[in-house]
Amino acid sequence: MSKEIKNEKWKELFEKQKSQTASNSPVIEKIDSYYFIYDCHVNQISFINTAFETITGYDAKTFTIEHLIEMIHPEDQPYFFSCEEKGLQFTNTLSFNEHFQYLMGFSYRIKGYDEKYKWIKQECQALEVNDQGHLTKTLVIHKCLPE
């Protein structure tokens, strides 16, 4: 339930959102991506959207970085770690607002709950940088690629 909206123009815009009048059943076959927020400082996922469950079949409440690594196809894990290491080397050279100028991405396979592998493209974007100019939170998007 939403809070009371006092500004009439904003109330009018808010009520026009399709999410306010959505149908009862989602069009699951059209969902092709999910995203999560990774907290680099504490090595944990602080938020994941519900499309994760639709696409992978796994429970979003129990999703961790360790779980993500387990989902990656064994043949793709060296590539995944290589890309992550190169990204880390690059971001460690950046300071403050420079982080927000880059989007890093690469593709690999993940295994869903149904034991089938899907190709995904992973893209990472800085969300938060600490006072020392180091990356602390990233937005990670996984988009399913056509088979």
JSON list of C-alpha atoms in Angstrom, two decimals:
[
{"chain": "A", "resi": 1, "resn": "MET", "atom": "CA", "xyz": [0.00, 0.00, 0.00]},
{"chain": "A", "resi": 2, "resn": "SER", "atom": "CA", "xyz": [1.32, 3.43, -0.85]},
{"chain": "A", "resi": 3, "resn": "LYS", "atom": "CA", "xyz": [1.56, 6.39, 1.48]},
{"chain": "A", "resi": 4, "resn": "GLU", "atom": "CA", "xyz": [-0.78, 9.34, 1.10]},
{"chain": "A", "resi": 5, "resn": "ILE", "atom": "CA", "xyz": [0.37, 11.66, -1.69]},
{"chain": "A", "resi": 6, "resn": "LYS", "atom": "CA", "xyz": [-0.24, 15.34, -0.98]},
{"chain": "A", "resi": 7, "resn": "ASN", "atom": "CA", "xyz": [1.00, 16.88, -4.23]},
{"chain": "A", "resi": 8, "resn": "GLU", "atom": "CA", "xyz": [-1.88, 16.58, -6.71]},
{"chain": "A", "resi": 9, "resn": "LYS", "atom": "CA", "xyz": [0.28, 16.49, -9.86]},
{"chain": "A", "resi": 10, "resn": "TRP", "atom": "CA", "xyz": [2.50, 13.75, -8.43]},
{"chain": "A", "resi": 11, "resn": "LYS", "atom": "CA", "xyz": [-0.59, 11.83, -7.27]},
{"chain": "A", "resi": 12, "resn": "GLU", "atom": "CA", "xyz": [-2.00, 12.01, -10.81]},
{"chain": "A", "resi": 13, "resn": "LEU", "atom": "CA", "xyz": [1.28, 10.73, -12.29]},
{"chain": "A", "resi": 14, "resn": "PHE", "atom": "CA", "xyz": [1.63, 8.01, -9.66]},
{"chain": "A", "resi": 15, "resn": "GLU", "atom": "CA", "xyz": [-1.88, 6.70, -10.35]},
{"chain": "A", "resi": 16, "resn": "LYS", "atom": "CA", "xyz": [-1.12, 6.48, -14.09]},
{"chain": "A", "resi": 17, "resn": "GLN", "atom": "CA", "xyz": [1.67, 3.94, -13.53]},
{"chain": "A", "resi": 18, "resn": "LYS", "atom": "CA", "xyz": [0.91, 0.62, -15.16]},
{"chain": "A", "resi": 19, "resn": "SER", "atom": "CA", "xyz": [2.06, -1.13, -11.98]},
{"chain": "A", "resi": 20, "resn": "GLN", "atom": "CA", "xyz": [-1.01, 0.37, -10.29]},
{"chain": "A", "resi": 21, "resn": "THR", "atom": "CA", "xyz": [-3.32, -1.32, -12.80]},
{"chain": "A", "resi": 22, "resn": "ALA", "atom": "CA", "xyz": [-1.30, -4.44, -13.64]},
{"chain": "A", "resi": 23, "resn": "SER", "atom": "CA", "xyz": [-3.07, -7.64, -14.63]},
{"chain": "A", "resi": 24, "resn": "ASN", "atom": "CA", "xyz": [-3.10, -10.56, -12.21]},
{"chain": "A", "resi": 25, "resn": "SER", "atom": "CA", "xyz": [-0.73, -12.78, -14.19]},
{"chain": "A", "resi": 26, "resn": "PRO", "atom": "CA", "xyz": [2.78, -11.76, -15.28]},
{"chain": "A", "resi": 27, "resn": "VAL", "atom": "CA", "xyz": [4.01, -12.62, -18.76]},
{"chain": "A", "resi": 28, "resn": "ILE", "atom": "CA", "xyz": [6.84, -14.81, -17.51]},
{"chain": "A", "resi": 29, "resn": "GLU", "atom": "CA", "xyz": [8.20, -15.70, -20.94]},
{"chain": "A", "resi": 30, "resn": "LYS", "atom": "CA", "xyz": [9.02, -12.02, -21.54]},
{"chain": "A", "resi": 31, "resn": "ILE", "atom": "CA", "xyz": [11.22, -11.76, -18.46]},
{"chain": "A", "resi": 32, "resn": "ASP", "atom": "CA", "xyz": [14.82, -12.06, -19.65]},
{"chain": "A", "resi": 33, "resn": "SER", "atom": "CA", "xyz": [16.89, -10.31, -17.00]},
{"chain": "A", "resi": 34, "resn": "TYR", "atom": "CA", "xyz": [17.32, -9.79, -13.30]},
{"chain": "A", "resi": 35, "resn": "TYR", "atom": "CA", "xyz": [19.58, -7.60, -11.25]},
{"chain": "A", "resi": 36, "resn": "PHE", "atom": "CA", "xyz": [21.13, -7.43, -7.83]},
{"chain": "A", "resi": 37, "resn": "ILE", "atom": "CA", "xyz": [23.11, -5.01, -5.73]},
{"chain": "A", "resi": 38, "resn": "TYR", "atom": "CA", "xyz": [26.47, -6.34, -4.60]},
{"chain": "A", "resi": 39, "resn": "ASP", "atom": "CA", "xyz": [28.04, -4.79, -1.51]},
{"chain": "A", "resi": 40, "resn": "CYS", "atom": "CA", "xyz": [31.79, -5.01, -2.23]},
{"chain": "A", "resi": 41, "resn": "HIS", "atom": "CA", "xyz": [32.67, -3.89, 1.27]},
{"chain": "A", "resi": 42, "resn": "VAL", "atom": "CA", "xyz": [31.07, -6.88, 3.04]},
{"chain": "A", "resi": 43, "resn": "ASN", "atom": "CA", "xyz": [30.93, -9.34, 0.10]},
{"chain": "A", "resi": 44, "resn": "GLN", "atom": "CA", "xyz": [27.20, -9.84, 0.12]},
{"chain": "A", "resi": 45, "resn": "ILE", "atom": "CA", "xyz": [24.16, -9.28, -2.02]},
{"chain": "A", "resi": 46, "resn": "SER", "atom": "CA", "xyz": [22.07, -6.57, -0.40]},
{"chain": "A", "resi": 47, "resn": "PHE", "atom": "CA", "xyz": [19.14, -6.73, -2.85]},
{"chain": "A", "resi": 48, "resn": "ILE", "atom": "CA", "xyz": [17.95, -8.96, -5.68]},
{"chain": "A", "resi": 49, "resn": "ASN", "atom": "CA", "xyz": [14.83, -8.48, -7.73]},
{"chain": "A", "resi": 50, "resn": "THR", "atom": "CA", "xyz": [12.14, -11.15, -8.06]},
{"chain": "A", "resi": 51, "resn": "ALA", "atom": "CA", "xyz": [12.91, -11.93, -11.71]},
{"chain": "A", "resi": 52, "resn": "PHE", "atom": "CA", "xyz": [15.88, -13.94, -10.39]},
{"chain": "A", "resi": 53, "resn": "GLU", "atom": "CA", "xyz": [13.50, -16.64, -9.18]},
{"chain": "A", "resi": 54, "resn": "THR", "atom": "CA", "xyz": [11.53, -16.60, -12.44]},
{"chain": "A", "resi": 55, "resn": "ILE", "atom": "CA", "xyz": [14.65, -17.03, -14.58]},
{"chain": "A", "resi": 56, "resn": "THR", "atom": "CA", "xyz": [16.77, -19.38, -12.45]},
{"chain": "A", "resi": 57, "resn": "GLY", "atom": "CA", "xyz": [14.22, -21.20, -10.31]},
{"chain": "A", "resi": 58, "resn": "TYR", "atom": "CA", "xyz": [16.31, -20.54, -7.19]},
{"chain": "A", "resi": 59, "resn": "ASP", "atom": "CA", "xyz": [15.10, -18.79, -4.05]},
{"chain": "A", "resi": 60, "resn": "ALA", "atom": "CA", "xyz": [16.27, -15.16, -4.06]},
{"chain": "A", "resi": 61, "resn": "LYS", "atom": "CA", "xyz": [16.37, -15.09, -0.24]},
{"chain": "A", "resi": 62, "resn": "THR", "atom": "CA", "xyz": [19.23, -17.61, -0.18]},
{"chain": "A", "resi": 63, "resn": "PHE", "atom": "CA", "xyz": [21.21, -16.22, -3.15]},
{"chain": "A", "resi": 64, "resn": "THR", "atom": "CA", "xyz": [24.83, -15.39, -2.32]},
{"chain": "A", "resi": 65, "resn": "ILE", "atom": "CA", "xyz": [28.02, -14.78, -4.27]},
{"chain": "A", "resi": 66, "resn": "GLU", "atom": "CA", "xyz": [29.08, -18.34, -3.39]},
{"chain": "A", "resi": 67, "resn": "HIS", "atom": "CA", "xyz": [25.81, -19.59, -4.90]},
{"chain": "A", "resi": 68, "resn": "LEU", "atom": "CA", "xyz": [26.45, -17.56, -8.06]},
{"chain": "A", "resi": 69, "resn": "ILE", "atom": "CA", "xyz": [29.91, -19.13, -8.41]},
{"chain": "A", "resi": 70, "resn": "GLU", "atom": "CA", "xyz": [28.39, -22.61, -7.98]},
{"chain": "A", "resi": 71, "resn": "MET", "atom": "CA", "xyz": [25.84, -21.80, -10.73]},
{"chain": "A", "resi": 72, "resn": "ILE", "atom": "CA", "xyz": [28.55, -20.92, -13.27]},
{"chain": "A", "resi": 73, "resn": "HIS", "atom": "CA", "xyz": [29.39, -23.69, -15.73]},
{"chain": "A", "resi": 74, "resn": "PRO", "atom": "CA", "xyz": [32.68, -25.32, -14.59]},
{"chain": "A", "resi": 75, "resn": "GLU", "atom": "CA", "xyz": [34.27, -24.61, -18.01]},
{"chain": "A", "resi": 76, "resn": "ASP", "atom": "CA", "xyz": [33.35, -20.91, -17.69]},
{"chain": "A", "resi": 77, "resn": "GLN", "atom": "CA", "xyz": [34.64, -20.38, -14.15]},
{"chain": "A", "resi": 78, "resn": "PRO", "atom": "CA", "xyz": [38.27, -19.61, -15.15]},
{"chain": "A", "resi": 79, "resn": "TYR", "atom": "CA", "xyz": [36.97, -17.04, -17.65]},
{"chain": "A", "resi": 80, "resn": "PHE", "atom": "CA", "xyz": [34.63, -15.56, -15.03]},
{"chain": "A", "resi": 81, "resn": "PHE", "atom": "CA", "xyz": [37.45, -15.16, -12.50]},
{"chain": "A", "resi": 82, "resn": "SER", "atom": "CA", "xyz": [39.79, -13.75, -15.16]},
{"chain": "A", "resi": 83, "resn": "CYS", "atom": "CA", "xyz": [37.21, -11.11, -16.14]},
{"chain": "A", "resi": 84, "resn": "GLU", "atom": "CA", "xyz": [36.50, -10.26, -12.51]},
{"chain": "A", "resi": 85, "resn": "GLU", "atom": "CA", "xyz": [40.24, -9.90, -11.81]},
{"chain": "A", "resi": 86, "resn": "LYS", "atom": "CA", "xyz": [40.76, -7.62, -14.83]},
{"chain": "A", "resi": 87, "resn": "GLY", "atom": "CA", "xyz": [37.76, -5.54, -13.77]},
{"chain": "A", "resi": 88, "resn": "LEU", "atom": "CA", "xyz": [39.12, -5.26, -10.24]},
{"chain": "A", "resi": 89, "resn": "GLN", "atom": "CA", "xyz": [42.56, -4.22, -11.49]},
{"chain": "A", "resi": 90, "resn": "PHE", "atom": "CA", "xyz": [40.90, -1.52, -13.58]},
{"chain": "A", "resi": 91, "resn": "THR", "atom": "CA", "xyz": [38.50, -0.20, -10.92]},
{"chain": "A", "resi": 92, "resn": "ASN", "atom": "CA", "xyz": [41.30, -0.08, -8.36]},
{"chain": "A", "resi": 93, "resn": "THR", "atom": "CA", "xyz": [42.94, 2.59, -10.54]},
{"chain": "A", "resi": 94, "resn": "LEU", "atom": "CA", "xyz": [39.82, 4.79, -10.57]},
{"chain": "A", "resi": 95, "resn": "SER", "atom": "CA", "xyz": [38.83, 7.45, -8.11]},
{"chain": "A", "resi": 96, "resn": "PHE", "atom": "CA", "xyz": [35.50, 8.90, -7.03]},
{"chain": "A", "resi": 97, "resn": "ASN", "atom": "CA", "xyz": [33.33, 9.88, -10.02]},
{"chain": "A", "resi": 98, "resn": "GLU", "atom": "CA", "xyz": [35.46, 7.98, -12.54]},
{"chain": "A", "resi": 99, "resn": "HIS", "atom": "CA", "xyz": [33.78, 4.77, -11.35]},
{"chain": "A", "resi": 100, "resn": "PHE", "atom": "CA", "xyz": [30.43, 5.94, -12.68]},
{"chain": "A", "resi": 101, "resn": "GLN", "atom": "CA", "xyz": [31.75, 6.41, -16.22]},
{"chain": "A", "resi": 102, "resn": "TYR", "atom": "CA", "xyz": [32.19, 2.70, -16.94]},
{"chain": "A", "resi": 103, "resn": "LEU", "atom": "CA", "xyz": [30.01, -0.33, -17.49]},
{"chain": "A", "resi": 104, "resn": "MET", "atom": "CA", "xyz": [31.84, -3.65, -17.47]},
{"chain": "A", "resi": 105, "resn": "GLY", "atom": "CA", "xyz": [30.37, -6.76, -19.03]},
{"chain": "A", "resi": 106, "resn": "PHE", "atom": "CA", "xyz": [31.05, -10.28, -20.19]},
{"chain": "A", "resi": 107, "resn": "SER", "atom": "CA", "xyz": [29.08, -13.47, -20.87]},
{"chain": "A", "resi": 108, "resn": "TYR", "atom": "CA", "xyz": [29.06, -16.95, -19.37]},
{"chain": "A", "resi": 109, "resn": "ARG", "atom": "CA", "xyz": [26.71, -19.85, -18.62]},
{"chain": "A", "resi": 110, "resn": "ILE", "atom": "CA", "xyz": [24.78, -20.39, -15.40]},
{"chain": "A", "resi": 111, "resn": "LYS", "atom": "CA", "xyz": [22.83, -23.46, -14.31]},
{"chain": "A", "resi": 112, "resn": "GLY", "atom": "CA", "xyz": [19.23, -23.03, -13.29]},
{"chain": "A", "resi": 113, "resn": "TYR", "atom": "CA", "xyz": [17.31, -25.05, -10.74]},
{"chain": "A", "resi": 114, "resn": "ASP", "atom": "CA", "xyz": [16.14, -27.25, -13.64]},
{"chain": "A", "resi": 115, "resn": "GLU", "atom": "CA", "xyz": [19.82, -28.25, -14.19]},
{"chain": "A", "resi": 116, "resn": "LYS", "atom": "CA", "xyz": [19.85, -26.56, -17.62]},
{"chain": "A", "resi": 117, "resn": "TYR", "atom": "CA", "xyz": [22.46, -23.98, -18.53]},
{"chain": "A", "resi": 118, "resn": "LYS", "atom": "CA", "xyz": [21.61, -20.52, -19.88]},
{"chain": "A", "resi": 119, "resn": "TRP", "atom": "CA", "xyz": [23.94, -18.00, -21.45]},
{"chain": "A", "resi": 120, "resn": "ILE", "atom": "CA", "xyz": [23.83, -14.68, -19.64]},
{"chain": "A", "resi": 121, "resn": "LYS", "atom": "CA", "xyz": [25.51, -11.37, -20.18]},
{"chain": "A", "resi": 122, "resn": "GLN", "atom": "CA", "xyz": [26.67, -9.83, -16.91]},
{"chain": "A", "resi": 123, "resn": "GLU", "atom": "CA", "xyz": [27.01, -6.06, -16.69]},
{"chain": "A", "resi": 124, "resn": "CYS", "atom": "CA", "xyz": [28.32, -4.20, -13.65]},
{"chain": "A", "resi": 125, "resn": "GLN", "atom": "CA", "xyz": [27.87, -0.50, -12.89]},
{"chain": "A", "resi": 126, "resn": "ALA", "atom": "CA", "xyz": [29.15, 1.43, -9.88]},
{"chain": "A", "resi": 127, "resn": "LEU", "atom": "CA", "xyz": [26.42, 2.55, -7.49]},
{"chain": "A", "resi": 128, "resn": "GLU", "atom": "CA", "xyz": [28.41, 3.81, -4.53]},
{"chain": "A", "resi": 129, "resn": "VAL", "atom": "CA", "xyz": [31.99, 4.87, -3.83]},
{"chain": "A", "resi": 130, "resn": "ASN", "atom": "CA", "xyz": [33.39, 5.52, -0.35]},
{"chain": "A", "resi": 131, "resn": "ASP", "atom": "CA", "xyz": [35.20, 8.64, 0.88]},
{"chain": "A", "resi": 132, "resn": "GLN", "atom": "CA", "xyz": [38.55, 7.21, -0.21]},
{"chain": "A", "resi": 133, "resn": "GLY", "atom": "CA", "xyz": [37.27, 6.78, -3.79]},
{"chain": "A", "resi": 134, "resn": "HIS", "atom": "CA", "xyz": [36.93, 3.00, -3.65]},
{"chain": "A", "resi": 135, "resn": "LEU", "atom": "CA", "xyz": [33.97, 1.13, -5.09]},
{"chain": "A", "resi": 136, "resn": "THR", "atom": "CA", "xyz": [31.60, -0.13, -2.37]},
{"chain": "A", "resi": 137, "resn": "LYS", "atom": "CA", "xyz": [28.36, -1.08, -4.16]},
{"chain": "A", "resi": 138, "resn": "THR", "atom": "CA", "xyz": [27.67, -2.25, -7.70]},
{"chain": "A", "resi": 139, "resn": "LEU", "atom": "CA", "xyz": [24.56, -2.91, -9.72]},
{"chain": "A", "resi": 140, "resn": "VAL", "atom": "CA", "xyz": [24.91, -6.28, -11.45]},
{"chain": "A", "resi": 141, "resn": "ILE", "atom": "CA", "xyz": [22.54, -7.10, -14.31]},
{"chain": "A", "resi": 142, "resn": "HIS", "atom": "CA", "xyz": [22.18, -10.60, -15.77]},
{"chain": "A", "resi": 143, "resn": "LYS", "atom": "CA", "xyz": [20.48, -10.65, -19.15]},
{"chain": "A", "resi": 144, "resn": "CYS", "atom": "CA", "xyz": [19.63, -13.99, -20.76]},
{"chain": "A", "resi": 145, "resn": "LEU", "atom": "CA", "xyz": [21.07, -14.36, -24.23]},
{"chain": "A", "resi": 146, "resn": "PRO", "atom": "CA", "xyz": [19.20, -16.14, -27.03]},
{"chain": "A", "resi": 147, "resn": "GLU", "atom": "CA", "xyz": [20.10, -19.78, -27.43]}
]
